[in-house]
mmCIF file of C-alpha atoms in Angstrom:
data_model
loop_
_atom_site.group_PDB
_atom_site.id
_atom_site.type_symbol
_atom_site.label_atom_id
_atom_site.label_comp_id
_atom_site.label_asym_id
_atom_site.label_seq_id
_atom_site.Cartn_x
_atom_site.Cartn_y
_atom_site.Cartn_z
ATOM 1 C CA UNK A 1 -42.014 -89.200 8.122
ATOM 2 C CA UNK A 2 -39.002 -91.432 7.320
ATOM 3 C CA UNK A 3 -36.722 -89.173 9.306
ATOM 4 C CA UNK A 4 -38.461 -90.353 12.488
ATOM 5 C CA UNK A 5 -39.645 -93.784 11.423
ATOM 6 C CA UNK A 6 -36.177 -94.848 10.323
ATOM 7 C CA UNK A 7 -34.365 -93.007 13.081
ATOM 8 C CA UNK A 8 -33.520 -96.049 15.164
ATOM 9 C CA UNK A 9 -32.196 -98.090 12.255
ATOM 10 C CA UNK A 10 -30.313 -95.404 10.344
ATOM 11 C CA UNK A 11 -28.972 -92.802 12.772
ATOM 12 C CA UNK A 12 -25.649 -94.578 13.265
ATOM 13 C CA UNK A 13 -25.075 -94.875 9.535
ATOM 14 C CA UNK A 14 -26.138 -91.245 8.959
ATOM 15 C CA UNK A 15 -23.857 -89.877 11.667
ATOM 16 C CA UNK A 16 -20.951 -92.082 10.632
ATOM 17 C CA UNK A 17 -21.050 -91.253 6.930
ATOM 18 C CA UNK A 18 -21.650 -87.566 7.606
ATOM 19 C CA UNK A 19 -18.570 -87.475 9.822
ATOM 20 C CA UNK A 20 -16.582 -89.351 7.187
ATOM 21 C CA UNK A 21 -17.532 -87.072 4.305
ATOM 22 C CA UNK A 22 -17.567 -83.864 6.299
ATOM 23 C CA UNK A 23 -14.160 -84.877 7.631
ATOM 24 C CA UNK A 24 -12.892 -85.376 4.088
ATOM 25 C CA UNK A 25 -14.298 -81.972 3.103
ATOM 26 C CA UNK A 26 -12.820 -80.323 6.181
ATOM 27 C CA UNK A 27 -9.329 -81.774 5.827
ATOM 28 C CA UNK A 28 -9.012 -81.877 2.045
ATOM 29 C CA UNK A 29 -10.808 -78.652 1.154
ATOM 30 C CA UNK A 30 -11.012 -76.651 4.367
ATOM 31 C CA UNK A 31 -7.484 -77.304 5.578
ATOM 32 C CA UNK A 32 -5.868 -78.163 2.262
ATOM 33 C CA UNK A 33 -7.250 -75.983 -0.512
ATOM 34 C CA UNK A 34 -8.944 -73.020 1.130
ATOM 35 C CA UNK A 35 -5.747 -71.686 2.754
ATOM 36 C CA UNK A 36 -4.043 -71.844 -0.648
ATOM 37 C CA UNK A 37 -6.916 -69.958 -2.249
ATOM 38 C CA UNK A 38 -6.824 -67.388 0.530
ATOM 39 C CA UNK A 39 -3.039 -67.101 0.238
ATOM 40 C CA UNK A 40 -3.438 -66.449 -3.479
ATOM 41 C CA UNK A 41 -6.041 -63.778 -2.788
ATOM 42 C CA UNK A 42 -3.974 -62.204 -0.023
ATOM 43 C CA UNK A 43 -0.894 -62.275 -2.229
ATOM 44 C CA UNK A 44 -2.809 -60.592 -5.010
ATOM 45 C CA UNK A 45 -4.213 -57.956 -2.655
ATOM 46 C CA UNK A 46 -0.737 -57.366 -1.273
ATOM 47 C CA UNK A 47 0.769 -57.067 -4.728
ATOM 48 C CA UNK A 48 -1.903 -54.587 -5.755
ATOM 49 C CA UNK A 49 -1.312 -52.582 -2.588
ATOM 50 C CA UNK A 50 2.457 -52.684 -3.148
ATOM 51 C CA UNK A 51 2.087 -51.623 -6.761
ATOM 52 C CA UNK A 52 -0.157 -48.753 -5.733
ATOM 53 C CA UNK A 53 2.348 -47.708 -3.079
ATOM 54 C CA UNK A 54 5.189 -47.884 -5.623
ATOM 55 C CA UNK A 55 3.192 -45.802 -8.085
ATOM 56 C CA UNK A 56 2.454 -43.290 -5.342
ATOM 57 C CA UNK A 57 6.143 -43.107 -4.410
ATOM 58 C CA UNK A 58 7.105 -42.670 -8.059
ATOM 59 C CA UNK A 59 4.598 -39.861 -8.379
ATOM 60 C CA UNK A 60 5.983 -38.159 -5.279
ATOM 61 C CA UNK A 61 9.519 -38.528 -6.659
ATOM 62 C CA UNK A 62 8.426 -37.046 -9.982
ATOM 63 C CA UNK A 63 6.787 -34.156 -8.164
ATOM 64 C CA UNK A 64 9.956 -33.518 -6.153
ATOM 65 C CA UNK A 65 12.031 -33.721 -9.344
ATOM 66 C CA UNK A 66 9.781 -31.223 -11.049
ATOM 67 C CA UNK A 67 9.926 -28.912 -8.053
ATOM 68 C CA UNK A 68 13.725 -29.020 -7.956
ATOM 69 C CA UNK A 69 13.828 -28.480 -11.707
ATOM 70 C CA UNK A 70 11.597 -25.449 -11.293
ATOM 71 C CA UNK A 71 13.828 -24.047 -8.546
ATOM 72 C CA UNK A 72 16.883 -24.641 -10.744
ATOM 73 C CA UNK A 73 15.211 -22.981 -13.712
ATOM 74 C CA UNK A 74 14.215 -19.992 -11.610
ATOM 75 C CA UNK A 75 17.740 -19.689 -10.311
ATOM 76 C CA UNK A 76 19.183 -19.843 -13.797
ATOM 77 C CA UNK A 77 16.672 -17.336 -15.067
ATOM 78 C CA UNK A 78 17.582 -14.967 -12.258
ATOM 79 C CA UNK A 79 21.296 -15.403 -13.045
ATOM 80 C CA UNK A 80 20.671 -14.704 -16.704
ATOM 81 C CA UNK A 81 18.646 -11.633 -15.795
ATOM 82 C CA UNK A 82 21.509 -10.361 -13.603
ATOM 83 C CA UNK A 83 23.953 -11.014 -16.438
ATOM 84 C CA UNK A 84 21.805 -9.006 -18.845
ATOM 85 C CA UNK A 85 21.517 -6.120 -16.400
ATOM 86 C CA UNK A 86 25.290 -6.070 -15.869
ATOM 87 C CA UNK A 87 25.942 -6.224 -19.601
ATOM 88 C CA UNK A 88 23.478 -3.403 -20.175
ATOM 89 C CA UNK A 89 25.217 -1.283 -17.524
ATOM 90 C CA UNK A 90 28.639 -2.019 -19.031
ATOM 91 C CA UNK A 91 27.450 -1.179 -22.491
ATOM 92 C CA UNK A 92 25.902 2.065 -21.263
ATOM 93 C CA UNK A 93 29.157 3.008 -19.524
ATOM 94 C CA UNK A 94 31.236 2.254 -22.607
ATOM 95 C CA UNK A 95 28.884 4.249 -24.794
ATOM 96 C CA UNK A 96 29.093 7.151 -22.394
ATOM 97 C CA UNK A 97 32.901 7.083 -22.417
ATOM 98 C CA UNK A 98 33.083 6.889 -26.196
ATOM 99 C CA UNK A 99 30.539 9.667 -26.436
ATOM 100 C CA UNK A 100 32.574 11.840 -24.044
ATOM 101 C CA UNK A 101 35.766 11.332 -26.087
ATOM 102 C CA UNK A 102 33.949 12.116 -29.287
ATOM 103 C CA UNK A 103 32.341 15.239 -27.768
ATOM 104 C CA UNK A 104 35.742 16.444 -26.546
ATOM 105 C CA UNK A 105 37.256 15.956 -29.981
ATOM 106 C CA UNK A 106 34.381 17.713 -31.672
ATOM 107 C CA UNK A 107 34.618 20.584 -29.202
ATOM 108 C CA UNK A 108 38.316 20.904 -29.826
ATOM 109 C CA UNK A 109 37.887 20.908 -33.567
ATOM 110 C CA UNK A 110 35.090 23.432 -33.216
ATOM 111 C CA UNK A 111 37.189 25.738 -31.049
ATOM 112 C CA UNK A 112 40.129 25.576 -33.465
ATOM 113 C CA UNK A 113 37.885 26.238 -36.403
ATOM 114 C CA UNK A 114 36.275 29.199 -34.653
ATOM 115 C CA UNK A 115 39.726 30.608 -33.851
ATOM 116 C CA UNK A 116 40.725 30.150 -37.470
ATOM 117 C CA UNK A 117 37.611 31.886 -38.631
ATOM 118 C CA UNK A 118 38.268 34.802 -36.246
ATOM 119 C CA UNK A 119 41.837 35.155 -37.528
ATOM 120 C CA UNK A 120 40.708 35.035 -41.116
ATOM 121 C CA UNK A 121 37.994 37.563 -40.436
ATOM 122 C CA UNK A 122 40.459 39.924 -38.743
ATOM 123 C CA UNK A 123 42.870 39.522 -41.630
ATOM 124 C CA UNK A 124 40.101 40.151 -44.099
ATOM 125 C CA UNK A 125 38.967 43.215 -42.205
ATOM 126 C CA UNK A 126 42.558 44.607 -42.167
ATOM 127 C CA UNK A 127 42.800 44.069 -45.897
ATOM 128 C CA UNK A 128 39.486 45.821 -46.439
ATOM 129 C CA UNK A 129 40.769 48.796 -44.426
ATOM 130 C CA UNK A 130 44.035 48.964 -46.435
ATOM 131 C CA UNK A 131 42.176 48.713 -49.729
ATOM 132 C CA UNK A 132 39.674 51.371 -48.641
ATOM 133 C CA UNK A 133 42.449 53.766 -47.533
ATOM 134 C CA UNK A 134 44.270 53.359 -50.801
ATOM 135 C CA UNK A 135 41.048 53.858 -52.670
ATOM 136 C CA UNK A 136 40.269 56.957 -50.621
ATOM 137 C CA UNK A 137 43.810 58.367 -51.280
ATOM 138 C CA UNK A 138 43.407 57.650 -54.957
ATOM 139 C CA UNK A 139 39.947 59.228 -55.107
ATOM 140 C CA UNK A 140 41.144 62.309 -53.249
ATOM 141 C CA UNK A 141 44.159 62.849 -55.542
ATOM 142 C CA UNK A 142 42.183 62.373 -58.669
ATOM 143 C CA UNK A 143 39.160 64.429 -57.830
ATOM 144 C CA UNK A 144 40.612 67.092 -55.571
ATOM 145 C CA UNK A 145 44.208 66.796 -56.601
ATOM 146 C CA UNK A 146 45.116 66.540 -53.008
ATOM 147 C CA UNK A 147 47.927 64.405 -51.870
ATOM 148 C CA UNK A 148 46.817 62.896 -48.601
ATOM 149 C CA UNK A 149 49.304 61.019 -46.570
ATOM 150 C CA UNK A 150 48.613 57.312 -46.000
ATOM 151 C CA UNK A 151 48.223 57.691 -42.245
ATOM 152 C CA UNK A 152 45.439 60.261 -42.568
ATOM 153 C CA UNK A 153 43.578 58.221 -45.125
ATOM 154 C CA UNK A 154 43.839 55.209 -43.001
ATOM 155 C CA UNK A 155 42.490 57.017 -39.893
ATOM 156 C CA UNK A 156 39.619 58.468 -41.865
ATOM 157 C CA UNK A 157 38.636 55.060 -43.278
ATOM 158 C CA UNK A 158 38.824 53.523 -39.814
ATOM 159 C CA UNK A 159 36.544 56.221 -38.482
ATOM 160 C CA UNK A 160 33.974 55.704 -41.257
ATOM 161 C CA UNK A 161 34.127 51.873 -40.835
ATOM 162 C CA UNK A 162 33.747 52.202 -37.097
ATOM 163 C CA UNK A 163 30.673 54.398 -37.499
ATOM 164 C CA UNK A 164 29.250 52.011 -39.858
ATOM 165 C CA UNK B 1 -42.737 -92.542 -5.595
ATOM 166 C CA UNK B 2 -45.645 -94.896 -5.363
ATOM 167 C CA UNK B 3 -47.377 -93.572 -8.447
ATOM 168 C CA UNK B 4 -48.809 -97.009 -9.037
ATOM 169 C CA UNK B 5 -51.179 -96.482 -6.137
ATOM 170 C CA UNK B 6 -52.647 -93.498 -7.944
ATOM 171 C CA UNK B 7 -51.156 -90.873 -5.660
ATOM 172 C CA UNK B 8 -47.721 -89.578 -4.727
ATOM 173 C CA UNK B 9 -46.432 -90.100 -1.216
ATOM 174 C CA UNK B 10 -44.750 -86.735 -0.524
ATOM 175 C CA UNK B 11 -42.406 -88.026 2.174
ATOM 176 C CA UNK B 12 -41.302 -91.152 0.367
ATOM 177 C CA UNK B 13 -38.392 -89.176 -1.095
ATOM 178 C CA UNK B 14 -36.832 -88.956 2.357
ATOM 179 C CA UNK B 15 -36.722 -92.729 2.803
ATOM 180 C CA UNK B 16 -33.250 -94.025 3.448
ATOM 181 C CA UNK B 17 -32.406 -97.139 1.499
ATOM 182 C CA UNK B 18 -29.365 -99.228 2.160
ATOM 183 C CA UNK B 19 -27.266 -99.705 -0.908
ATOM 184 C CA UNK B 20 -24.691 -102.143 0.412
ATOM 185 C CA UNK B 21 -23.140 -103.240 3.644
ATOM 186 C CA UNK B 22 -26.538 -103.502 5.245
ATOM 187 C CA UNK B 23 -25.731 -106.420 7.483
ATOM 188 C CA UNK B 24 -21.994 -106.739 7.667
ATOM 189 C CA UNK B 25 -20.804 -103.147 8.166
ATOM 190 C CA UNK B 26 -20.866 -102.173 11.798
ATOM 191 C CA UNK B 27 -18.713 -100.343 14.293
ATOM 192 C CA UNK B 28 -19.173 -101.282 17.934
ATOM 193 C CA UNK B 29 -22.486 -102.874 17.176
ATOM 194 C CA UNK B 30 -23.815 -99.864 15.318
ATOM 195 C CA UNK B 31 -24.839 -100.549 11.751
ATOM 196 C CA UNK B 32 -23.135 -98.214 9.312
ATOM 197 C CA UNK B 33 -24.651 -99.423 6.059
ATOM 198 C CA UNK B 34 -23.832 -97.311 3.021
ATOM 199 C CA UNK B 35 -27.191 -95.736 2.197
ATOM 200 C CA UNK B 36 -28.505 -93.464 -0.509
ATOM 201 C CA UNK B 37 -28.024 -90.634 1.973
ATOM 202 C CA UNK B 38 -24.360 -91.530 2.355
ATOM 203 C CA UNK B 39 -24.081 -91.817 -1.421
ATOM 204 C CA UNK B 40 -25.340 -88.276 -1.904
ATOM 205 C CA UNK B 41 -23.026 -86.986 0.801
ATOM 206 C CA UNK B 42 -20.214 -88.678 -1.124
ATOM 207 C CA UNK B 43 -21.406 -87.079 -4.375
ATOM 208 C CA UNK B 44 -21.545 -83.689 -2.600
ATOM 209 C CA UNK B 45 -17.986 -84.236 -1.376
ATOM 210 C CA UNK B 46 -16.706 -85.201 -4.818
ATOM 211 C CA UNK B 47 -18.449 -82.304 -6.584
ATOM 212 C CA UNK B 48 -17.165 -79.886 -3.960
ATOM 213 C CA UNK B 49 -13.603 -81.172 -4.224
ATOM 214 C CA UNK B 50 -13.732 -80.951 -8.021
ATOM 215 C CA UNK B 51 -15.136 -77.425 -7.810
ATOM 216 C CA UNK B 52 -12.582 -76.101 -5.331
ATOM 217 C CA UNK B 53 -9.648 -77.992 -6.844
ATOM 218 C CA UNK B 54 -10.548 -76.617 -10.268
ATOM 219 C CA UNK B 55 -10.329 -73.106 -8.890
ATOM 220 C CA UNK B 56 -7.271 -73.473 -6.687
ATOM 221 C CA UNK B 57 -4.903 -72.631 -9.542
ATOM 222 C CA UNK B 58 -3.128 -69.850 -7.640
ATOM 223 C CA UNK B 59 -2.888 -67.638 -10.693
ATOM 224 C CA UNK B 60 -2.310 -63.943 -10.194
ATOM 225 C CA UNK B 61 -4.982 -63.067 -12.727
ATOM 226 C CA UNK B 62 -7.848 -65.460 -11.998
ATOM 227 C CA UNK B 63 -9.916 -67.146 -14.655
ATOM 228 C CA UNK B 64 -13.667 -67.644 -14.382
ATOM 229 C CA UNK B 65 -13.493 -70.820 -12.342
ATOM 230 C CA UNK B 66 -10.829 -69.513 -9.980
ATOM 231 C CA UNK B 67 -12.900 -66.332 -9.630
ATOM 232 C CA UNK B 68 -15.932 -68.417 -8.579
ATOM 233 C CA UNK B 69 -13.958 -70.347 -5.957
ATOM 234 C CA UNK B 70 -12.296 -67.204 -4.688
ATOM 235 C CA UNK B 71 -15.699 -65.534 -4.554
ATOM 236 C CA UNK B 72 -17.021 -68.360 -2.376
ATOM 237 C CA UNK B 73 -14.032 -68.396 -0.021
ATOM 238 C CA UNK B 74 -13.949 -64.613 0.041
ATOM 239 C CA UNK B 75 -17.636 -64.575 0.914
ATOM 240 C CA UNK B 76 -17.110 -66.865 3.919
ATOM 241 C CA UNK B 77 -13.982 -64.922 4.889
ATOM 242 C CA UNK B 78 -15.932 -61.650 4.844
ATOM 243 C CA UNK B 79 -18.652 -63.287 6.915
ATOM 244 C CA UNK B 80 -16.089 -64.260 9.562
ATOM 245 C CA UNK B 81 -14.375 -60.882 9.337
ATOM 246 C CA UNK B 82 -17.646 -59.002 9.812
ATOM 247 C CA UNK B 83 -18.839 -61.136 12.742
ATOM 248 C CA UNK B 84 -15.663 -62.072 14.597
ATOM 249 C CA UNK B 85 -12.973 -59.775 13.259
ATOM 250 C CA UNK B 86 -9.371 -60.640 12.506
ATOM 251 C CA UNK B 87 -9.446 -63.627 14.882
ATOM 252 C CA UNK B 88 -12.136 -65.186 12.686
ATOM 253 C CA UNK B 89 -9.624 -66.241 10.021
ATOM 254 C CA UNK B 90 -8.708 -69.398 11.939
ATOM 255 C CA UNK B 91 -12.305 -70.658 11.702
ATOM 256 C CA UNK B 92 -12.332 -70.286 7.916
ATOM 257 C CA UNK B 93 -11.621 -73.975 7.142
ATOM 258 C CA UNK B 94 -14.505 -75.113 9.350
ATOM 259 C CA UNK B 95 -17.052 -72.468 8.392
ATOM 260 C CA UNK B 96 -16.166 -72.780 4.723
ATOM 261 C CA UNK B 97 -16.564 -76.573 4.874
ATOM 262 C CA UNK B 98 -19.887 -76.151 6.641
ATOM 263 C CA UNK B 99 -21.226 -73.537 4.243
ATOM 264 C CA UNK B 100 -19.993 -75.309 1.118
ATOM 265 C CA UNK B 101 -21.218 -78.730 2.223
ATOM 266 C CA UNK B 102 -24.712 -77.486 3.106
ATOM 267 C CA UNK B 103 -24.935 -75.357 -0.031
ATOM 268 C CA UNK B 104 -23.850 -78.155 -2.348
ATOM 269 C CA UNK B 105 -25.978 -80.787 -0.592
ATOM 270 C CA UNK B 106 -29.043 -78.519 -0.802
ATOM 271 C CA UNK B 107 -28.421 -77.685 -4.449
ATOM 272 C CA UNK B 108 -27.710 -81.265 -5.507
ATOM 273 C CA UNK B 109 -30.947 -82.367 -3.843
ATOM 274 C CA UNK B 110 -32.828 -79.933 -6.061
ATOM 275 C CA UNK B 111 -31.247 -80.975 -9.341
ATOM 276 C CA UNK B 112 -33.790 -82.394 -11.809
ATOM 277 C CA UNK B 113 -31.771 -85.584 -12.131
ATOM 278 C CA UNK B 114 -34.947 -87.689 -12.097
ATOM 279 C CA UNK B 115 -35.111 -86.877 -15.804
ATOM 280 C CA UNK B 116 -32.077 -89.137 -16.191
ATOM 281 C CA UNK B 117 -33.520 -91.809 -13.920
ATOM 282 C CA UNK B 118 -31.487 -90.778 -10.867
ATOM 283 C CA UNK B 119 -33.333 -89.786 -7.720
ATOM 284 C CA UNK B 120 -31.482 -87.075 -5.879
ATOM 285 C CA UNK B 121 -31.503 -87.376 -2.121
ATOM 286 C CA UNK B 122 -31.162 -84.284 0.041
ATOM 287 C CA UNK B 123 -29.071 -85.386 2.989
ATOM 288 C CA UNK B 124 -29.690 -82.030 4.695
ATOM 289 C CA UNK B 125 -33.387 -82.878 4.926
ATOM 290 C CA UNK B 126 -32.583 -85.313 7.736
ATOM 291 C CA UNK B 127 -32.232 -83.988 11.229
ATOM 292 C CA UNK B 128 -29.713 -86.697 11.998
ATOM 293 C CA UNK B 129 -27.410 -84.927 9.536
ATOM 294 C CA UNK B 130 -28.241 -81.304 10.328
ATOM 295 C CA UNK B 131 -28.221 -82.169 14.032
ATOM 296 C CA UNK B 132 -24.663 -83.484 13.849
ATOM 297 C CA UNK B 133 -23.558 -80.333 12.017
ATOM 298 C CA UNK B 134 -25.303 -78.163 14.616
ATOM 299 C CA UNK B 135 -23.778 -80.101 17.503
ATOM 300 C CA UNK B 136 -20.348 -79.729 15.897
ATOM 301 C CA UNK B 137 -20.750 -75.965 15.674
ATOM 302 C CA UNK B 138 -22.082 -75.807 19.209
ATOM 303 C CA UNK B 139 -19.278 -78.005 20.528
ATOM 304 C CA UNK B 140 -16.669 -75.773 18.891
ATOM 305 C CA UNK B 141 -18.319 -72.738 20.494
ATOM 306 C CA UNK B 142 -18.204 -74.417 23.913
ATOM 307 C CA UNK B 143 -14.611 -75.627 23.516
ATOM 308 C CA UNK B 144 -13.341 -72.276 22.271
ATOM 309 C CA UNK B 145 -15.347 -70.381 24.889
ATOM 310 C CA UNK B 146 -14.151 -72.380 27.868
ATOM 311 C CA UNK B 147 -10.587 -72.732 26.567
ATOM 312 C CA UNK B 148 -10.282 -68.979 25.997
ATOM 313 C CA UNK B 149 -12.204 -67.561 28.939
ATOM 314 C CA UNK B 150 -12.462 -70.440 31.439
ATOM 315 C CA UNK B 151 -15.370 -70.152 33.827
ATOM 316 C CA UNK B 152 -15.591 -66.485 32.921
ATOM 317 C CA UNK B 153 -17.425 -67.769 29.835
ATOM 318 C CA UNK B 154 -20.536 -67.964 32.016
ATOM 319 C CA UNK B 155 -20.625 -64.156 32.057
ATOM 320 C CA UNK B 156 -22.033 -64.585 28.524
ATOM 321 C CA UNK B 157 -25.353 -65.286 30.231
ATOM 322 C CA UNK B 158 -25.313 -61.954 32.057
ATOM 323 C CA UNK B 159 -25.547 -59.219 29.433
ATOM 324 C CA UNK B 160 -23.813 -55.917 29.997
ATOM 325 C CA UNK B 161 -25.599 -53.497 32.307
ATOM 326 C CA UNK B 162 -27.896 -56.064 33.892
ATOM 327 C CA UNK B 163 -28.973 -54.865 37.332
ATOM 328 C CA UNK B 164 -27.772 -57.206 40.103
ATOM 329 C CA UNK B 165 -31.357 -57.789 41.163
ATOM 330 C CA UNK B 166 -32.225 -59.125 37.702
ATOM 331 C CA UNK B 167 -29.309 -61.557 37.399
ATOM 332 C CA UNK B 168 -31.157 -64.548 38.964
ATOM 333 C CA UNK B 169 -33.897 -64.119 36.352
ATOM 334 C CA UNK B 170 -31.780 -63.164 33.352
ATOM 335 C CA UNK B 171 -29.204 -65.915 33.845
ATOM 336 C CA UNK B 172 -31.606 -68.878 33.372
ATOM 337 C CA UNK B 173 -33.273 -67.178 30.420
ATOM 338 C CA UNK B 174 -29.958 -66.569 28.691
ATOM 339 C CA UNK B 175 -28.787 -70.068 29.562
ATOM 340 C CA UNK B 176 -31.903 -71.636 28.064
ATOM 341 C CA UNK B 177 -31.666 -69.510 24.914
ATOM 342 C CA UNK B 178 -28.026 -70.566 24.642
ATOM 343 C CA UNK B 179 -28.808 -74.253 25.095
ATOM 344 C CA UNK B 180 -31.562 -74.082 22.475
ATOM 345 C CA UNK B 181 -29.084 -72.901 19.856
ATOM 346 C CA UNK B 182 -27.992 -76.314 18.519
ATOM 347 C CA UNK B 183 -31.624 -77.393 18.190
ATOM 348 C CA UNK B 184 -32.726 -74.236 16.407
ATOM 349 C CA UNK B 185 -29.634 -74.396 14.210
ATOM 350 C CA UNK B 186 -30.178 -78.003 13.150
ATOM 351 C CA UNK B 187 -33.954 -77.968 12.942
ATOM 352 C CA UNK B 188 -34.105 -74.743 10.882
ATOM 353 C CA UNK B 189 -32.136 -76.279 8.048
ATOM 354 C CA UNK B 190 -33.892 -79.650 8.245
ATOM 355 C CA UNK B 191 -37.362 -78.078 8.281
ATOM 356 C CA UNK B 192 -36.622 -75.661 5.455
ATOM 357 C CA UNK B 193 -35.264 -78.377 3.203
ATOM 358 C CA UNK B 194 -37.958 -80.868 4.018
ATOM 359 C CA UNK B 195 -40.824 -78.389 3.670
ATOM 360 C CA UNK B 196 -39.659 -77.294 0.240
ATOM 361 C CA UNK B 197 -39.290 -80.814 -1.024
ATOM 362 C CA UNK B 198 -42.665 -81.896 0.398
ATOM 363 C CA UNK B 199 -44.326 -78.886 -1.227
ATOM 364 C CA UNK B 200 -42.798 -79.697 -4.599
ATOM 365 C CA UNK B 201 -43.822 -83.323 -4.215
ATOM 366 C CA UNK B 202 -47.396 -82.442 -3.256
ATOM 367 C CA UNK B 203 -47.696 -80.113 -6.233
ATOM 368 C CA UNK B 204 -46.270 -82.726 -8.569
ATOM 369 C CA UNK B 205 -48.886 -85.115 -7.130
ATOM 370 C CA UNK B 206 -51.545 -82.554 -8.119
ATOM 371 C CA UNK B 207 -50.115 -82.378 -11.609
ATOM 372 C CA UNK B 208 -50.120 -86.165 -12.015
ATOM 373 C CA UNK B 209 -53.569 -86.797 -10.534
ATOM 374 C CA UNK B 210 -55.042 -83.743 -12.284
ATOM 375 C CA UNK B 211 -53.703 -84.838 -15.635
ATOM 376 C CA UNK B 212 -55.081 -88.339 -15.122
ATOM 377 C CA UNK B 213 -58.482 -87.000 -14.071
ATOM 378 C CA UNK B 214 -59.410 -85.446 -17.409
ATOM 379 C CA UNK B 215 -59.092 -82.280 -19.480
ATOM 380 C CA UNK B 216 -61.211 -80.090 -17.170
ATOM 381 C CA UNK B 217 -59.220 -80.900 -14.057
ATOM 382 C CA UNK B 218 -56.004 -80.644 -16.073
ATOM 383 C CA UNK B 219 -56.669 -76.999 -16.898
ATOM 384 C CA UNK B 220 -58.222 -76.249 -13.532
ATOM 385 C CA UNK B 221 -55.666 -77.833 -11.201
ATOM 386 C CA UNK B 222 -52.784 -79.556 -12.950
ATOM 387 C CA UNK B 223 -51.603 -76.672 -15.150
ATOM 388 C CA UNK B 224 -51.663 -73.996 -12.410
ATOM 389 C CA UNK B 225 -49.902 -76.416 -10.091
ATOM 390 C CA UNK B 226 -47.250 -76.958 -12.731
ATOM 391 C CA UNK B 227 -46.584 -73.234 -13.101
ATOM 392 C CA UNK B 228 -46.565 -72.861 -9.334
ATOM 393 C CA UNK B 229 -43.951 -75.627 -9.196
ATOM 394 C CA UNK B 230 -41.691 -73.708 -11.567
ATOM 395 C CA UNK B 231 -41.865 -70.680 -9.285
ATOM 396 C CA UNK B 232 -41.353 -72.752 -6.165
ATOM 397 C CA UNK B 233 -38.351 -74.476 -7.724
ATOM 398 C CA UNK B 234 -36.725 -71.059 -8.106
ATOM 399 C CA UNK B 235 -37.737 -70.229 -4.544
ATOM 400 C CA UNK B 236 -36.225 -73.484 -3.321
ATOM 401 C CA UNK B 237 -32.922 -72.678 -5.007
ATOM 402 C CA UNK B 238 -32.982 -69.398 -3.099
ATOM 403 C CA UNK B 239 -33.853 -71.195 0.135
ATOM 404 C CA UNK B 240 -31.016 -73.669 -0.463
ATOM 405 C CA UNK B 241 -28.556 -70.788 -0.600
ATOM 406 C CA UNK B 242 -30.126 -68.816 2.217
ATOM 407 C CA UNK B 243 -30.246 -71.769 4.606
ATOM 408 C CA UNK B 244 -26.584 -72.538 3.997
ATOM 409 C CA UNK B 245 -25.838 -68.859 4.575
ATOM 410 C CA UNK B 246 -27.948 -68.740 7.739
ATOM 411 C CA UNK B 247 -26.232 -71.815 9.131
ATOM 412 C CA UNK B 248 -22.780 -70.369 8.457
ATOM 413 C CA UNK B 249 -23.826 -66.917 9.692
ATOM 414 C CA UNK B 250 -25.242 -68.216 12.966
ATOM 415 C CA UNK B 251 -22.153 -70.340 13.487
ATOM 416 C CA UNK B 252 -20.109 -67.162 13.048
ATOM 417 C CA UNK B 253 -22.315 -65.263 15.482
ATOM 418 C CA UNK B 254 -22.019 -68.004 18.082
ATOM 419 C CA UNK B 255 -18.272 -68.266 17.529
ATOM 420 C CA UNK B 256 -18.075 -64.522 18.086
ATOM 421 C CA UNK B 257 -19.671 -65.017 21.506
ATOM 422 C CA UNK B 258 -17.007 -67.569 22.339
ATOM 423 C CA UNK B 259 -14.146 -65.534 20.866
ATOM 424 C CA UNK B 260 -15.007 -62.057 22.113
ATOM 425 C CA UNK B 261 -17.525 -62.880 24.861
ATOM 426 C CA UNK B 262 -19.461 -59.620 24.601
#
């Protein structure tokens, strides 16, 4: 086995060159390049974490915005609803008032008309009485040759009219 | 490979050959010749630097290459996070270097570069290499443990809820199991890599000798061995990854002992 046979003659060279090349690897790569590689990786991980955090914050902000918008919208809707209710009440009141005025006017007109009708009827009735009395006087003088005074004829007609 | 002798020497692939600086290069009397093992460590380093540098573009939306590098670093980071917790981040440079070096060295040793006339050498199949890596991990555990907890670190060897009567027995057992850690850590990787490569080499020896021995032996031994090799190559790629993972994982587990004590 050369590892043992050549041990005495080569160990110094082996150890020396190993230390030289391992030293180069350690200082050039281990101390020089690996930290840079790790810094790059850490920086990338940090950036990803930061970006995720920013996205999360943005999402939270959007949620809050939406929530406030919803509250605002609800408030406005409620205000609009109140406005509609008030307007409806006002309109109903106005209608009622107009209706009352109109009813009063109609009633008045109706009453006047009724009074006029009553007057006309009374007048008509009086005329009928007069005409009937004259007719009765005329009939009596022609058929019986009696001359009946106007008062009597009138009373008789009234009695007949009253009895129907 | 000494094919000329009619058979393949399965451990020849682990032979270290000096490329240059064999005689002159030395530090304090120790020869530090640049060997094929050192060459493949250098290749591992270069490939690893190219790979990580290609992916360290720091773009917000990663491309494929950056994704691969970030996957690898993220994998080691998760390993530390799962075993040590938040405090594990500071060990990332070391554990990543360890994991990536072992993984790339294992993988490069398995590449079929012999087709292009290059013989890959698996530096992690030498316990001199894996041993140094294990001792480094173990030393960091000791340094961190004693620096953070002082002598209280010895309470690691007395698990929670141990009856007082049992402490004299438990303490040495825990101490021994703790001291064995660097050996188990280093030898596990070395043995796994070496065993796989020896197995592949032995099977390839069967294929070569079987093919040379005639048509009957070819169909009886060489062809099945060849198909077995294909399967074992896939298995070895898995082992290469798993051993790198195990090494990094155990380092994390041991570091957790030092960092959080219990």
